[in-house]
Short mmCIF file of N, CA and C in Angstrom, two decimals:
data_model
loop_
_atom_site.label_atom_id
_atom_site.label_comp_id
_atom_site.label_asym_id
_atom_site.label_seq_id
_atom_site.Cartn_x
_atom_site.Cartn_y
_atom_site.Cartn_z
N MET E 1 -15.56 13.81 -5.10
CA MET E 1 -14.72 12.72 -5.07
C MET E 1 -15.05 12.21 -6.40
N GLY E 2 -13.90 11.47 -7.05
CA GLY E 2 -14.05 10.76 -8.13
C GLY E 2 -14.67 9.37 -8.06
N ASN E 3 -14.98 8.54 -9.07
CA ASN E 3 -15.70 7.45 -8.97
C ASN E 3 -14.50 6.17 -9.20
N VAL E 4 -13.74 6.30 -8.10
CA VAL E 4 -12.48 5.34 -8.26
C VAL E 4 -12.84 4.14 -7.52
N THR E 5 -12.31 2.92 -8.00
CA THR E 5 -12.76 1.74 -7.46
C THR E 5 -11.44 1.23 -6.62
N ILE E 6 -11.66 0.32 -5.89
CA ILE E 6 -10.51 -0.29 -5.02
C ILE E 6 -9.69 -1.10 -5.98
N GLU E 7 -10.26 -1.60 -7.23
CA GLU E 7 -9.47 -2.52 -8.13
C GLU E 7 -8.73 -1.45 -9.03
N GLU E 8 -9.08 -0.06 -9.18
CA GLU E 8 -8.04 0.87 -9.83
C GLU E 8 -7.10 1.39 -8.88
N VAL E 9 -7.15 1.27 -7.64
CA VAL E 9 -6.11 1.57 -6.79
C VAL E 9 -5.02 0.62 -6.65
N ALA E 10 -5.75 -0.78 -6.54
CA ALA E 10 -4.81 -1.77 -6.38
C ALA E 10 -3.92 -1.83 -7.86
N GLU E 11 -4.64 -1.78 -8.87
CA GLU E 11 -4.00 -1.84 -10.45
C GLU E 11 -2.91 -0.82 -10.33
N CYS E 12 -3.10 0.33 -9.64
CA CYS E 12 -2.02 1.53 -9.71
C CYS E 12 -0.91 1.20 -8.88
N LEU E 13 -0.89 0.56 -7.77
CA LEU E 13 -0.03 -0.01 -6.96
C LEU E 13 0.83 -1.20 -7.54
N ASP E 14 0.15 -2.28 -8.18
CA ASP E 14 0.90 -3.09 -8.74
C ASP E 14 1.89 -2.56 -9.95
N ARG E 15 1.18 -1.47 -10.69
CA ARG E 15 1.99 -0.89 -11.58
C ARG E 15 3.26 -0.10 -11.19
N MET E 16 2.98 0.65 -9.98
CA MET E 16 4.10 1.18 -9.54
C MET E 16 5.17 0.40 -8.74
N GLY E 17 4.90 -0.80 -8.51
CA GLY E 17 5.68 -1.86 -8.06
C GLY E 17 5.99 -1.61 -6.50
N LEU E 18 6.64 -0.53 -6.00
CA LEU E 18 7.12 -0.33 -4.83
C LEU E 18 6.36 1.10 -4.29
N GLN E 19 6.00 0.88 -3.17
CA GLN E 19 5.30 2.14 -2.55
C GLN E 19 6.06 2.23 -1.07
N TYR E 20 5.73 3.62 -0.58
CA TYR E 20 6.50 4.05 0.67
C TYR E 20 5.33 4.08 1.81
N LEU E 21 5.50 3.52 2.93
CA LEU E 21 4.40 3.40 3.64
C LEU E 21 4.97 4.13 5.04
N ALA E 22 4.24 5.25 5.63
CA ALA E 22 4.57 6.04 6.76
C ALA E 22 3.70 5.53 7.99
N THR E 23 4.54 5.10 9.14
CA THR E 23 3.72 4.90 10.54
C THR E 23 4.15 5.76 11.33
N LEU E 24 3.54 5.97 12.56
CA LEU E 24 3.89 6.71 13.56
C LEU E 24 4.83 5.51 14.49
N SER E 25 6.08 5.99 14.58
CA SER E 25 7.00 4.81 15.21
C SER E 25 6.73 4.58 16.76
N LEU E 26 7.18 3.81 17.53
CA LEU E 26 7.13 3.70 19.03
C LEU E 26 7.79 4.82 19.60
N ASP E 27 8.53 5.85 19.14
CA ASP E 27 9.07 6.65 19.75
C ASP E 27 8.28 8.07 19.60
N GLY E 28 7.34 7.89 18.88
CA GLY E 28 6.24 9.06 18.18
C GLY E 28 6.70 9.89 17.31
N LYS E 29 7.88 9.23 16.51
CA LYS E 29 8.17 10.10 15.17
C LYS E 29 7.67 9.31 13.99
N PRO E 30 7.52 9.82 13.12
CA PRO E 30 7.05 9.39 11.58
C PRO E 30 8.04 8.53 11.31
N LYS E 31 7.95 7.20 10.64
CA LYS E 31 8.96 6.41 10.06
C LYS E 31 8.33 6.03 8.45
N VAL E 32 9.22 5.82 7.56
CA VAL E 32 8.72 5.44 6.35
C VAL E 32 9.68 4.41 5.89
N ARG E 33 9.17 3.52 5.07
CA ARG E 33 9.85 2.24 4.63
C ARG E 33 8.98 1.75 3.52
N PRO E 34 9.71 1.31 2.50
CA PRO E 34 9.40 0.67 1.16
C PRO E 34 8.63 -0.49 1.66
N VAL E 35 7.34 -0.65 0.85
CA VAL E 35 6.52 -1.97 1.01
C VAL E 35 6.09 -2.36 -0.28
N GLN E 36 5.28 -3.41 -0.47
CA GLN E 36 4.84 -3.72 -1.74
C GLN E 36 3.35 -4.23 -1.38
N TYR E 37 2.38 -3.46 -2.22
CA TYR E 37 1.08 -4.11 -1.97
C TYR E 37 0.98 -5.52 -2.64
N MET E 38 0.22 -6.54 -1.92
CA MET E 38 0.42 -7.73 -2.34
C MET E 38 -0.88 -8.22 -3.11
N VAL E 39 -2.04 -8.21 -2.44
CA VAL E 39 -3.46 -9.03 -3.28
C VAL E 39 -4.63 -7.95 -2.89
N LEU E 40 -5.68 -8.19 -3.87
CA LEU E 40 -6.86 -7.68 -3.51
C LEU E 40 -7.72 -9.03 -3.24
N HIS E 41 -8.31 -9.18 -2.11
CA HIS E 41 -8.99 -10.31 -1.79
C HIS E 41 -10.40 -9.73 -1.21
N ASP E 42 -11.54 -10.32 -1.38
CA ASP E 42 -12.79 -9.88 -0.96
C ASP E 42 -12.98 -8.39 -0.78
N GLY E 43 -12.42 -7.61 -1.81
CA GLY E 43 -12.66 -6.20 -1.91
C GLY E 43 -11.75 -5.39 -0.98
N LYS E 44 -10.73 -6.20 -0.66
CA LYS E 44 -9.65 -5.48 0.49
C LYS E 44 -8.23 -5.59 -0.17
N MET E 45 -7.67 -4.51 0.00
CA MET E 45 -6.07 -4.35 -0.54
C MET E 45 -5.32 -4.90 0.78
N TRP E 46 -4.56 -6.21 0.61
CA TRP E 46 -3.67 -6.65 1.53
C TRP E 46 -2.30 -6.52 1.41
N PHE E 47 -1.60 -6.40 2.46
CA PHE E 47 -0.26 -6.36 2.65
C PHE E 47 0.22 -7.33 3.54
N CYS E 48 1.63 -7.50 3.91
CA CYS E 48 2.14 -8.39 4.82
C CYS E 48 3.36 -7.71 5.51
N THR E 49 3.65 -8.28 6.93
CA THR E 49 4.79 -8.05 7.29
C THR E 49 5.18 -9.19 8.24
N ASN E 50 6.30 -9.03 9.15
CA ASN E 50 6.83 -10.24 10.01
C ASN E 50 6.30 -9.49 11.40
N SER E 51 5.98 -10.60 12.25
CA SER E 51 5.69 -10.05 13.57
C SER E 51 6.81 -9.62 14.48
N GLU E 52 8.08 -9.74 13.91
CA GLU E 52 9.29 -9.51 14.72
C GLU E 52 9.79 -7.98 14.33
N LYS E 53 9.17 -7.51 13.33
CA LYS E 53 9.56 -6.27 12.69
C LYS E 53 8.82 -5.00 13.50
N ALA E 54 9.65 -3.92 13.50
CA ALA E 54 9.07 -2.58 14.08
C ALA E 54 7.90 -2.28 13.51
N MET E 55 7.55 -2.43 12.10
CA MET E 55 6.29 -1.92 11.37
C MET E 55 5.00 -2.48 12.26
N TYR E 56 5.37 -4.02 12.47
CA TYR E 56 4.33 -4.59 13.00
C TYR E 56 3.82 -4.12 14.18
N ALA E 57 4.72 -3.65 15.22
CA ALA E 57 4.46 -3.39 16.59
C ALA E 57 3.90 -1.76 16.29
N GLU E 58 4.63 -1.19 15.48
CA GLU E 58 4.15 0.38 15.30
C GLU E 58 2.40 0.29 14.71
N LEU E 59 2.14 -0.69 14.08
CA LEU E 59 0.60 -0.63 13.54
C LEU E 59 -0.33 -1.20 14.43
N LYS E 60 0.33 -2.13 15.31
CA LYS E 60 -0.54 -2.58 16.26
C LYS E 60 -0.87 -1.45 17.34
N LYS E 61 0.04 -0.88 17.59
CA LYS E 61 -0.02 0.37 18.77
C LYS E 61 -0.89 1.52 17.95
N SER E 62 -0.70 1.97 16.70
CA SER E 62 -1.09 2.91 15.96
C SER E 62 -1.50 2.51 14.72
N PRO E 63 -2.80 2.14 14.34
CA PRO E 63 -2.73 1.43 12.97
C PRO E 63 -3.12 2.40 11.59
N PHE E 64 -2.83 3.71 11.92
CA PHE E 64 -3.00 4.68 10.63
C PHE E 64 -1.74 4.95 9.94
N ILE E 65 -1.96 4.90 8.74
CA ILE E 65 -0.79 4.89 7.83
C ILE E 65 -0.96 5.95 6.68
N GLU E 66 0.07 6.22 5.91
CA GLU E 66 -0.18 7.14 4.85
C GLU E 66 0.91 6.37 3.94
N LEU E 67 0.30 6.35 2.62
CA LEU E 67 1.10 5.34 1.48
C LEU E 67 1.16 6.29 0.42
N CYS E 68 2.39 6.29 -0.12
CA CYS E 68 2.81 7.12 -1.54
C CYS E 68 3.43 6.31 -2.30
N ALA E 69 3.12 6.45 -3.59
CA ALA E 69 3.95 5.60 -4.82
C ALA E 69 3.92 6.38 -6.04
N SER E 70 5.00 6.14 -6.74
CA SER E 70 5.15 7.00 -8.14
C SER E 70 6.04 6.26 -8.83
N CYS E 71 6.06 6.58 -10.15
CA CYS E 71 6.91 5.96 -11.08
C CYS E 71 7.28 7.15 -12.18
N LEU E 72 8.46 7.42 -12.18
CA LEU E 72 9.12 8.45 -13.27
C LEU E 72 9.00 8.10 -14.59
N ALA E 73 8.21 8.75 -15.22
CA ALA E 73 7.93 8.84 -16.73
C ALA E 73 9.09 9.28 -17.39
N GLU E 74 9.21 8.69 -18.62
CA GLU E 74 10.30 9.37 -19.54
C GLU E 74 10.12 10.86 -19.66
N ASP E 75 8.88 11.58 -19.94
CA ASP E 75 8.58 12.85 -19.90
C ASP E 75 8.18 13.11 -18.29
N GLU E 76 9.14 13.53 -17.63
CA GLU E 76 9.01 13.39 -16.02
C GLU E 76 7.73 14.40 -15.70
N ILE E 77 7.42 15.37 -16.26
CA ILE E 77 6.34 16.15 -16.21
C ILE E 77 4.99 15.31 -16.22
N GLN E 78 5.01 14.49 -16.87
CA GLN E 78 3.87 13.39 -17.02
C GLN E 78 3.73 12.36 -15.95
N SER E 79 4.68 12.43 -15.22
CA SER E 79 4.89 11.01 -13.89
C SER E 79 3.59 11.12 -13.36
N GLU E 80 3.06 10.00 -12.98
CA GLU E 80 1.88 9.99 -11.95
C GLU E 80 2.31 9.36 -10.64
N TRP E 81 1.54 9.83 -9.81
CA TRP E 81 1.51 9.20 -8.28
C TRP E 81 0.21 9.30 -7.63
N ILE E 82 0.38 8.53 -6.59
CA ILE E 82 -0.77 8.18 -5.76
C ILE E 82 -0.47 8.30 -4.17
N ARG E 83 -1.40 8.89 -3.66
CA ARG E 83 -1.30 9.17 -2.27
C ARG E 83 -2.35 8.64 -1.38
N PHE E 84 -2.38 8.08 -0.56
CA PHE E 84 -3.63 8.02 0.54
C PHE E 84 -2.98 7.80 2.05
N SER E 85 -4.40 8.06 2.82
CA SER E 85 -4.29 7.44 4.19
C SER E 85 -5.30 6.22 4.52
N ALA E 86 -5.08 5.42 5.37
CA ALA E 86 -5.87 4.34 5.92
C ALA E 86 -5.39 3.88 7.18
N GLU E 87 -6.37 3.01 7.56
CA GLU E 87 -6.21 2.28 8.72
C GLU E 87 -5.77 0.76 8.45
N ALA E 88 -4.68 0.32 8.99
CA ALA E 88 -4.61 -1.09 8.97
C ALA E 88 -5.14 -2.05 9.87
N VAL E 89 -5.62 -3.10 9.28
CA VAL E 89 -6.50 -4.04 10.11
C VAL E 89 -5.60 -5.54 10.15
N PHE E 90 -5.25 -6.08 11.15
CA PHE E 90 -4.64 -7.45 10.97
C PHE E 90 -5.82 -8.42 11.23
N GLU E 91 -5.49 -9.43 10.61
CA GLU E 91 -6.61 -10.30 10.21
C GLU E 91 -6.03 -11.83 9.99
N GLU E 92 -6.16 -12.72 10.63
CA GLU E 92 -5.58 -14.19 10.22
C GLU E 92 -6.37 -14.51 9.04
N ASN E 93 -5.81 -14.62 7.91
CA ASN E 93 -6.44 -15.20 6.72
C ASN E 93 -5.48 -16.05 5.96
N ARG E 94 -5.61 -17.57 6.01
CA ARG E 94 -4.79 -18.28 5.22
C ARG E 94 -5.01 -18.33 3.77
N GLU E 95 -6.19 -17.78 3.22
CA GLU E 95 -6.16 -17.89 1.78
C GLU E 95 -5.56 -16.72 1.06
N VAL E 96 -5.43 -15.52 2.05
CA VAL E 96 -4.76 -14.53 1.52
C VAL E 96 -3.24 -14.72 1.77
N LYS E 97 -2.88 -15.40 2.67
CA LYS E 97 -1.28 -15.80 2.86
C LYS E 97 -0.90 -16.78 1.70
N GLN E 98 -1.87 -17.38 1.29
CA GLN E 98 -1.37 -18.45 0.29
C GLN E 98 -1.42 -17.68 -1.17
N ALA E 99 -2.23 -16.44 -1.51
CA ALA E 99 -2.08 -15.86 -2.57
C ALA E 99 -0.95 -14.72 -2.61
N ILE E 100 -0.58 -14.55 -1.36
CA ILE E 100 0.68 -13.45 -1.41
C ILE E 100 1.76 -14.32 -1.65
N MET E 101 1.86 -15.79 -0.93
CA MET E 101 3.00 -16.50 -1.26
C MET E 101 3.15 -16.85 -2.88
N GLN E 102 2.09 -16.85 -3.47
CA GLN E 102 2.11 -17.10 -4.91
C GLN E 102 2.41 -16.03 -5.77
N LYS E 103 2.27 -14.93 -5.32
CA LYS E 103 2.67 -13.71 -5.93
C LYS E 103 4.12 -13.12 -5.74
N SER E 104 4.53 -13.35 -4.44
CA SER E 104 5.85 -12.92 -3.97
C SER E 104 6.91 -13.90 -3.87
N ALA E 105 7.82 -13.99 -4.63
CA ALA E 105 8.98 -15.04 -4.40
C ALA E 105 9.65 -14.75 -3.26
N ILE E 106 9.90 -13.31 -2.75
CA ILE E 106 10.52 -13.21 -1.42
C ILE E 106 9.58 -13.47 -0.18
N VAL E 107 8.50 -13.49 -0.28
CA VAL E 107 7.49 -14.01 0.85
C VAL E 107 7.45 -15.49 0.78
N HIS E 108 7.35 -15.99 -0.26
CA HIS E 108 7.49 -17.58 -0.39
C HIS E 108 8.68 -18.19 0.32
N GLU E 109 9.89 -17.31 -0.10
CA GLU E 109 11.22 -17.75 0.47
C GLU E 109 11.33 -17.72 2.02
N LEU E 110 10.87 -16.40 2.45
CA LEU E 110 11.07 -15.91 3.86
C LEU E 110 10.25 -16.90 4.97
N TYR E 111 9.21 -17.39 4.55
CA TYR E 111 8.34 -18.39 5.28
C TYR E 111 8.25 -19.71 4.76
N ALA E 112 9.25 -20.04 3.88
CA ALA E 112 9.29 -21.51 3.66
C ALA E 112 8.13 -21.97 2.90
N ASN E 113 7.44 -21.32 2.16
CA ASN E 113 6.02 -21.65 1.68
C ASN E 113 4.99 -22.18 2.40
N ASN E 114 5.10 -21.50 3.92
CA ASN E 114 4.23 -21.91 4.76
C ASN E 114 3.21 -20.73 5.24
N PRO E 115 2.15 -21.06 4.89
CA PRO E 115 1.13 -19.82 5.37
C PRO E 115 0.94 -19.87 6.91
N ASP E 116 1.13 -20.67 7.36
CA ASP E 116 0.74 -20.99 8.79
C ASP E 116 2.02 -20.53 9.78
N HIS E 117 3.15 -20.16 8.89
CA HIS E 117 4.49 -19.44 9.78
C HIS E 117 4.13 -18.61 10.67
N PRO E 118 4.34 -18.68 12.00
CA PRO E 118 3.90 -17.81 12.90
C PRO E 118 4.29 -16.36 12.87
N LEU E 119 5.38 -16.18 12.22
CA LEU E 119 5.87 -14.70 12.05
C LEU E 119 5.30 -13.90 11.01
N PHE E 120 4.55 -14.67 10.28
CA PHE E 120 3.95 -14.28 8.89
C PHE E 120 2.37 -13.57 9.10
N LYS E 121 2.20 -12.54 9.18
CA LYS E 121 1.38 -11.51 9.52
C LYS E 121 0.66 -10.59 8.34
N VAL E 122 -0.44 -10.81 8.09
CA VAL E 122 -1.26 -9.95 6.84
C VAL E 122 -2.14 -8.94 7.65
N PHE E 123 -2.41 -7.95 6.81
CA PHE E 123 -3.35 -6.83 7.00
C PHE E 123 -4.03 -6.29 5.67
N TYR E 124 -5.00 -5.70 6.05
CA TYR E 124 -5.86 -4.93 4.89
C TYR E 124 -5.92 -3.74 5.53
N LEU E 125 -6.42 -2.78 4.55
CA LEU E 125 -6.58 -1.35 4.75
C LEU E 125 -8.00 -1.23 4.41
N LYS E 126 -8.59 -0.26 5.44
CA LYS E 126 -9.84 0.24 5.52
C LYS E 126 -10.01 1.73 5.57
N ASN E 127 -11.00 2.20 5.43
CA ASN E 127 -11.06 3.89 5.33
C ASN E 127 -9.93 4.53 4.68
N ILE E 128 -9.83 4.09 3.31
CA ILE E 128 -8.83 4.64 2.46
C ILE E 128 -9.43 6.10 1.73
N ARG E 129 -8.46 6.91 1.79
CA ARG E 129 -8.90 8.27 1.39
C ARG E 129 -7.43 9.04 0.64
N GLY E 130 -7.48 9.18 -0.46
CA GLY E 130 -6.45 9.62 -1.11
C GLY E 130 -6.69 10.53 -2.61
N SER E 131 -5.72 10.50 -3.24
CA SER E 131 -5.89 11.15 -4.63
C SER E 131 -4.66 10.24 -5.54
N PHE E 132 -5.23 10.29 -6.77
CA PHE E 132 -4.25 10.22 -8.05
C PHE E 132 -3.72 11.51 -8.56
N ASN E 133 -2.54 11.49 -8.76
CA ASN E 133 -2.10 12.90 -9.26
C ASN E 133 -0.90 12.74 -10.25
N ASN E 134 -0.49 13.70 -10.83
CA ASN E 134 0.56 13.82 -11.61
C ASN E 134 1.61 14.98 -11.74
N LEU E 135 2.72 15.04 -11.88
CA LEU E 135 3.90 15.86 -11.47
C LEU E 135 3.40 17.34 -12.22
N GLY E 136 2.44 17.20 -13.19
CA GLY E 136 2.17 18.55 -13.88
C GLY E 136 1.30 19.42 -12.97
N HIS E 137 1.13 19.01 -11.82
CA HIS E 137 0.41 20.02 -11.05
C HIS E 137 1.25 20.40 -9.82
N VAL E 138 2.62 20.50 -9.97
CA VAL E 138 3.54 21.11 -8.93
C VAL E 138 3.29 22.48 -9.11
N THR E 139 3.23 23.18 -7.95
CA THR E 139 2.95 24.46 -7.63
C THR E 139 4.17 25.23 -8.31
N GLY E 140 3.89 26.32 -9.10
CA GLY E 140 4.89 27.18 -9.58
C GLY E 140 4.83 26.71 -11.19
N LEU E 141 4.34 25.51 -11.63
CA LEU E 141 4.15 25.40 -13.18
C LEU E 141 3.08 25.97 -13.51
N ALA E 142 3.12 26.38 -15.07
CA ALA E 142 2.00 27.11 -15.56
C ALA E 142 0.85 26.06 -15.81
N ALA E 143 -0.30 26.32 -15.54
CA ALA E 143 -1.44 25.47 -15.87
C ALA E 143 -1.54 25.19 -17.37
N ARG E 144 -1.70 23.79 -17.63
CA ARG E 144 -1.62 23.23 -18.63
C ARG E 144 -2.83 22.33 -18.98
N SER E 145 -3.76 22.38 -19.87
CA SER E 145 -4.83 21.72 -20.24
C SER E 145 -4.53 20.38 -20.34
N ASP E 146 -3.44 19.91 -20.82
CA ASP E 146 -3.02 18.37 -20.99
C ASP E 146 -2.73 17.65 -20.00
N PHE E 147 -2.96 18.23 -18.66
CA PHE E 147 -2.47 17.56 -17.41
C PHE E 147 -4.15 17.25 -16.84
N ALA E 148 -4.32 15.91 -16.37
CA ALA E 148 -5.66 15.64 -15.68
C ALA E 148 -5.37 16.14 -14.29
N LYS E 149 -6.47 16.84 -13.84
CA LYS E 149 -6.54 17.25 -12.53
C LYS E 149 -6.51 15.96 -11.65
N PRO E 150 -6.09 16.55 -10.36
CA PRO E 150 -5.88 15.32 -9.24
C PRO E 150 -7.29 14.63 -9.24
N VAL E 151 -7.31 13.60 -8.76
CA VAL E 151 -8.77 12.53 -8.58
C VAL E 151 -8.73 12.17 -7.21
N GLU E 152 -9.49 12.65 -6.43
CA GLU E 152 -9.73 12.16 -5.12
C GLU E 152 -10.48 11.12 -5.04
N PHE E 153 -10.28 10.32 -3.91
CA PHE E 153 -11.11 9.21 -3.73
C PHE E 153 -11.25 8.67 -2.20
N ALA E 154 -12.40 7.94 -1.97
CA ALA E 154 -12.31 7.72 -0.52
C ALA E 154 -13.13 6.02 -0.66
N LEU E 155 -12.58 5.23 -0.32
CA LEU E 155 -12.95 3.78 -0.27
C LEU E 155 -13.44 3.18 0.84
#
């Protein structure tokens, strides 16, 4: 395992901008949707959702997720990506909600800048295990010394 910090993972997600989160849907099939990492608070990566959304019900029933993000580089073979699994933990945290509203204009608007809005739910991830990668490790490409090897992490 590499010496990866939670701050490095959070910075990567911020840099990528949009991530794709997979859950086990209520019908037992996988479901993937775009999400955005929000804030790092007390050493935890926080996300948010609406309690009327399917994602909220899915995570309450089965809190295990997979998340993947990538950003295509101009030299596409140099494109980096991150993938990890984790467990979502819902927790009422007004300070986190306020920080998310400061970061995200969409969340600010959706919940009328009210961190106490009853539909506004936040969760953090625990037991994070994954890796940083680049497309230079696609099976079938010749091995090249200019590609960093995947870096695995457990947080």
